[in-house]
CSV table of C-alpha atoms in Angstrom, one decimal:
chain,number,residue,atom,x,y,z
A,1,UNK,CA,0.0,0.0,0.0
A,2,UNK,CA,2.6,2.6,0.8
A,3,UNK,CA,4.4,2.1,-2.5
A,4,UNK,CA,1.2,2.5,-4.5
A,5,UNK,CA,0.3,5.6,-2.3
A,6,UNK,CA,4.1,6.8,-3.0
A,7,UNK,CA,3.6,6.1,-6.7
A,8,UNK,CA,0.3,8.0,-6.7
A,9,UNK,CA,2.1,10.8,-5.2
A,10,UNK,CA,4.8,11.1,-7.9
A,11,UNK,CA,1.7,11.1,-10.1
A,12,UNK,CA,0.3,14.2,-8.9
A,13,UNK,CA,3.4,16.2,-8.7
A,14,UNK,CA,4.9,15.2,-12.2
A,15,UNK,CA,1.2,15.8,-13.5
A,16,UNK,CA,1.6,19.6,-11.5
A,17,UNK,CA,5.1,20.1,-13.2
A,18,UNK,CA,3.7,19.7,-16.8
A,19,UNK,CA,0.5,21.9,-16.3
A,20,UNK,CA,2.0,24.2,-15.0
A,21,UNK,CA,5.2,24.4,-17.4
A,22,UNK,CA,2.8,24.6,-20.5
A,23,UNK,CA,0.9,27.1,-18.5
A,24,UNK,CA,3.1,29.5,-16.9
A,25,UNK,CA,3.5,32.4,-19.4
A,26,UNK,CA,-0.3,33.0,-19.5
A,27,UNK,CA,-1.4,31.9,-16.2
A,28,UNK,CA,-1.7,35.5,-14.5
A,29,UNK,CA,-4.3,36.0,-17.5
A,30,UNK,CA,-6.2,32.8,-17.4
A,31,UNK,CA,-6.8,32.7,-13.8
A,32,UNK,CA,-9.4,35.4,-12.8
A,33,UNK,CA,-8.8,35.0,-9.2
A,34,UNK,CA,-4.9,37.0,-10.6
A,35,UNK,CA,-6.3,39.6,-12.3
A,36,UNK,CA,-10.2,40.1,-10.9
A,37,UNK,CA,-9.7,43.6,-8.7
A,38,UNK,CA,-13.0,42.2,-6.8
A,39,UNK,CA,-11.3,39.2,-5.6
A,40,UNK,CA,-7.9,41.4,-5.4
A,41,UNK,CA,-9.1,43.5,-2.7
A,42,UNK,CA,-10.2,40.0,-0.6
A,43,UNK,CA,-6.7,38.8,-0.4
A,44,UNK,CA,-5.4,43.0,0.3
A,45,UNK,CA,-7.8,43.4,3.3
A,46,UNK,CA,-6.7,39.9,4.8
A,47,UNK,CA,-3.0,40.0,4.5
A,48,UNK,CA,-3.7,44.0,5.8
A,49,UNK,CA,-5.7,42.8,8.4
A,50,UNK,CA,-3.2,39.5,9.2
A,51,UNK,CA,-0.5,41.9,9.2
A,52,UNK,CA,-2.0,44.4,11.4
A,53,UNK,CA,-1.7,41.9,14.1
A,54,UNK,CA,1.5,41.3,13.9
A,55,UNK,CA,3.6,44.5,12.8
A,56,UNK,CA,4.6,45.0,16.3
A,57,UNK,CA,7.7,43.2,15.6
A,58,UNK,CA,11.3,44.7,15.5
A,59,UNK,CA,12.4,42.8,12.2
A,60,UNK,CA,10.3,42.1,9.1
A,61,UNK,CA,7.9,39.8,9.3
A,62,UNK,CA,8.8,35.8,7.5
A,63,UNK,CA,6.6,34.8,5.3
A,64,UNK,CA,6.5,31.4,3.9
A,65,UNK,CA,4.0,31.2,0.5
A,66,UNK,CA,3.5,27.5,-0.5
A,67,UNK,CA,2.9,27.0,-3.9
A,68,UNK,CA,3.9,30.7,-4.8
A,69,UNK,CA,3.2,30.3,-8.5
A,70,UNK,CA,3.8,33.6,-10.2
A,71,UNK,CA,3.4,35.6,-6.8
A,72,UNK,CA,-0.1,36.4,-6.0
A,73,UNK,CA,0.9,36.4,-2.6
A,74,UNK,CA,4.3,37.0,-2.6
A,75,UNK,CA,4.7,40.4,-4.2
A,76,UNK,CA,1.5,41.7,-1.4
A,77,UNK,CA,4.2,40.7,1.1
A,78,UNK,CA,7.1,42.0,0.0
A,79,UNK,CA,5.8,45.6,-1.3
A,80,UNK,CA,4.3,45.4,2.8
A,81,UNK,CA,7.6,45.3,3.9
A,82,UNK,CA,7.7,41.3,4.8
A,83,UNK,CA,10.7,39.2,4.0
A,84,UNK,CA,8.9,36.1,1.8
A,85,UNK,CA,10.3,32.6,1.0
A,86,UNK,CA,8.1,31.1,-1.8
A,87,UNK,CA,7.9,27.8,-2.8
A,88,UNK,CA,6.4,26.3,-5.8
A,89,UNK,CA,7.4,23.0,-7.8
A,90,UNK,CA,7.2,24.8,-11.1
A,91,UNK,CA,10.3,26.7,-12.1
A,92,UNK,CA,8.1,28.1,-14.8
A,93,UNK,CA,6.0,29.1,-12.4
A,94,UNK,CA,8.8,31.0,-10.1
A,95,UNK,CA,10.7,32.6,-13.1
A,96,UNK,CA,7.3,34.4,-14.2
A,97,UNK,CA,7.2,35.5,-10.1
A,98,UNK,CA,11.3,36.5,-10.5
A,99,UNK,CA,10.4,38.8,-13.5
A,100,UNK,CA,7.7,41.0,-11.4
A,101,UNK,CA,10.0,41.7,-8.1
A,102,UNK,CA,10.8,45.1,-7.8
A,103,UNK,CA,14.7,45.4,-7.7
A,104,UNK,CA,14.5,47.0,-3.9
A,105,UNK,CA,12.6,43.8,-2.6
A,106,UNK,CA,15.2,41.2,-3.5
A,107,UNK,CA,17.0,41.7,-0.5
A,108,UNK,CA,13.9,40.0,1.2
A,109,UNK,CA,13.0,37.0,-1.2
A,110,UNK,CA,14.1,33.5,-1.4
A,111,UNK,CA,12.8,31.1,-3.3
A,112,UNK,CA,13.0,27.1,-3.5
A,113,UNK,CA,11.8,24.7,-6.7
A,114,UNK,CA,10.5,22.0,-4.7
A,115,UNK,CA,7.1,20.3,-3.4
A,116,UNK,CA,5.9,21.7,-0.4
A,117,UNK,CA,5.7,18.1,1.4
A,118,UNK,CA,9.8,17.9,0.8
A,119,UNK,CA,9.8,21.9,1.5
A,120,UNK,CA,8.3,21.2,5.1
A,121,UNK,CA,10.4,18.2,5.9
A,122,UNK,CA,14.3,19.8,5.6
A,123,UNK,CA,12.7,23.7,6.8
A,124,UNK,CA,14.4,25.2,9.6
A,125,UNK,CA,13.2,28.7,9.5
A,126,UNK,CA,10.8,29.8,11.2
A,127,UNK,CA,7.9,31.7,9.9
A,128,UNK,CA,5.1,34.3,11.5
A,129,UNK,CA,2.9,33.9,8.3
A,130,UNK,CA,2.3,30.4,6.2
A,131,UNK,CA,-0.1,31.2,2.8
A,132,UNK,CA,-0.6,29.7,0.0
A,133,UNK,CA,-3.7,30.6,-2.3
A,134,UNK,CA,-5.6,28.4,-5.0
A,135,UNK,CA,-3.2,25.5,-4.2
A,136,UNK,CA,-4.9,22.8,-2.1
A,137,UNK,CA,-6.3,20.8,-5.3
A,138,UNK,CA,-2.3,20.5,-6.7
A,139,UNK,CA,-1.8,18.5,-3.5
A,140,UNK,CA,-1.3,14.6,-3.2
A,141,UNK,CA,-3.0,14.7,0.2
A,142,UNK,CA,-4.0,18.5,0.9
A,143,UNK,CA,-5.1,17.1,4.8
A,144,UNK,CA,-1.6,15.6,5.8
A,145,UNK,CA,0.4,18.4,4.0
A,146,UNK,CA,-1.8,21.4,6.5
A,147,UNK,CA,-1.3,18.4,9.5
A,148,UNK,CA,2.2,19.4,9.1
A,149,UNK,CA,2.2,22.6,8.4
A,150,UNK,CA,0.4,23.1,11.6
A,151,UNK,CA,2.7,20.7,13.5
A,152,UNK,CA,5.8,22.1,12.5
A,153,UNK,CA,5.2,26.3,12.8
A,154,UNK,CA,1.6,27.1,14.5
A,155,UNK,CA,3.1,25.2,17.3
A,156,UNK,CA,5.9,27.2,18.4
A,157,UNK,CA,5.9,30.9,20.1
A,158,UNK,CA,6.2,32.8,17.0
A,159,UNK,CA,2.5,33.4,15.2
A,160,UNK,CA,1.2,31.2,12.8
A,161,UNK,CA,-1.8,31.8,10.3
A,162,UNK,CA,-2.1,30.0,7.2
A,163,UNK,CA,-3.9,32.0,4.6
A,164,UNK,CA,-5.7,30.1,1.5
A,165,UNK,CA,-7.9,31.2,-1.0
A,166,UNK,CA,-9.6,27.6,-2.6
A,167,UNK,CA,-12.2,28.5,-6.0
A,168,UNK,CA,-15.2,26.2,-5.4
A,169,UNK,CA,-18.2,26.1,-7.5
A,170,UNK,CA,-20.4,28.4,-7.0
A,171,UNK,CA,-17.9,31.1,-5.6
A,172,UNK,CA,-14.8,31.5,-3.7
A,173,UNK,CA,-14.5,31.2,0.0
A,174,UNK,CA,-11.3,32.3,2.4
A,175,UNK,CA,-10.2,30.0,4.5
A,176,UNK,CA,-8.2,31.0,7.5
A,177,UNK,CA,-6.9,28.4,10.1
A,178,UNK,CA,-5.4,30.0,13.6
């Protein structure tokens, strides 16, 4: 059984790699959620309202974005002052989010070509915000890979919230788990 899971795993991510290598270049305008300023102004007031609670800090803020894409997230992080790792296991993907960084917030991005699931397991850094947004139907197992999110950062002192917004039929809803 664990094999065959393991194999339908692999499955998933390779399938992930080769949508979203054909699909990279024209993905900010094929995906309304990018490019509606309805839906733009959900994800501004939560990451304002997200960071509001937690600006009190002396440093910027770490933001880990899982399955960054071309930088929905990201670039509402770093033009807010927030130092952002992304992740994403499309190069593609991460070079169309490289060309839209202002010059003046490279100081405070990282990025990493790699599944979240092996992301999570080697991380040592710790974060004050996890996001990710329209990701959780690219996952192999969407419950166990928020398990460990939440095991291995909502844990410890530092705040924890991840952010995610999932299109459903019929609308889109924000999920936020604290």
């Amino acid at each position: 059984m664990g094999e065959r899971l393991e194999n339908d795993r692999n499955e998933v991510l390779e399938a992930n790699r080769i949508y979203h290598r054909l699909l990279a270049d024209t993905y900010d305008a094929e995906q309304t959620f990018v490019s509606h300023a309805y839906i733009q102004k959900f994800f501004l007031n939560d990451l304002d309202s997200i960071l509001g609670g937690l600006q009190d800090r002396q440093r910027p803020l770490r933001i880990l974005d899982c399955g960054a894409g071309t930088g929905n997230l990201t670039l509402k992080f770093l033009e807010r002052g927030c130092h952002v790792t992304a992740t994403d296991i499309s190069p593609e993907m991460l070079n169309e989010l490289k060309k839209k960084i202002n010059p003046a917030h490279l100081s405070r991005f990282e990025c990493h070509v790699q599944d979240i699931d092996s992301f999570l397991q080697g991380a040592t850094e710790n974060y004050d915000v996890v996001c990710s947004s329209s990701f959780l139907h690219h996952l192999p197992n969407y419950k166990e890979t928020y398990r460990w999110m939440l095991r291995r950062f909502a844990l410890r002192e530092e705040k924890c919230i991840p952010l995610t917004s999932q299109e459903v039929i019929g609308g889109n809803h924000w999920y936020k788990i604290s």
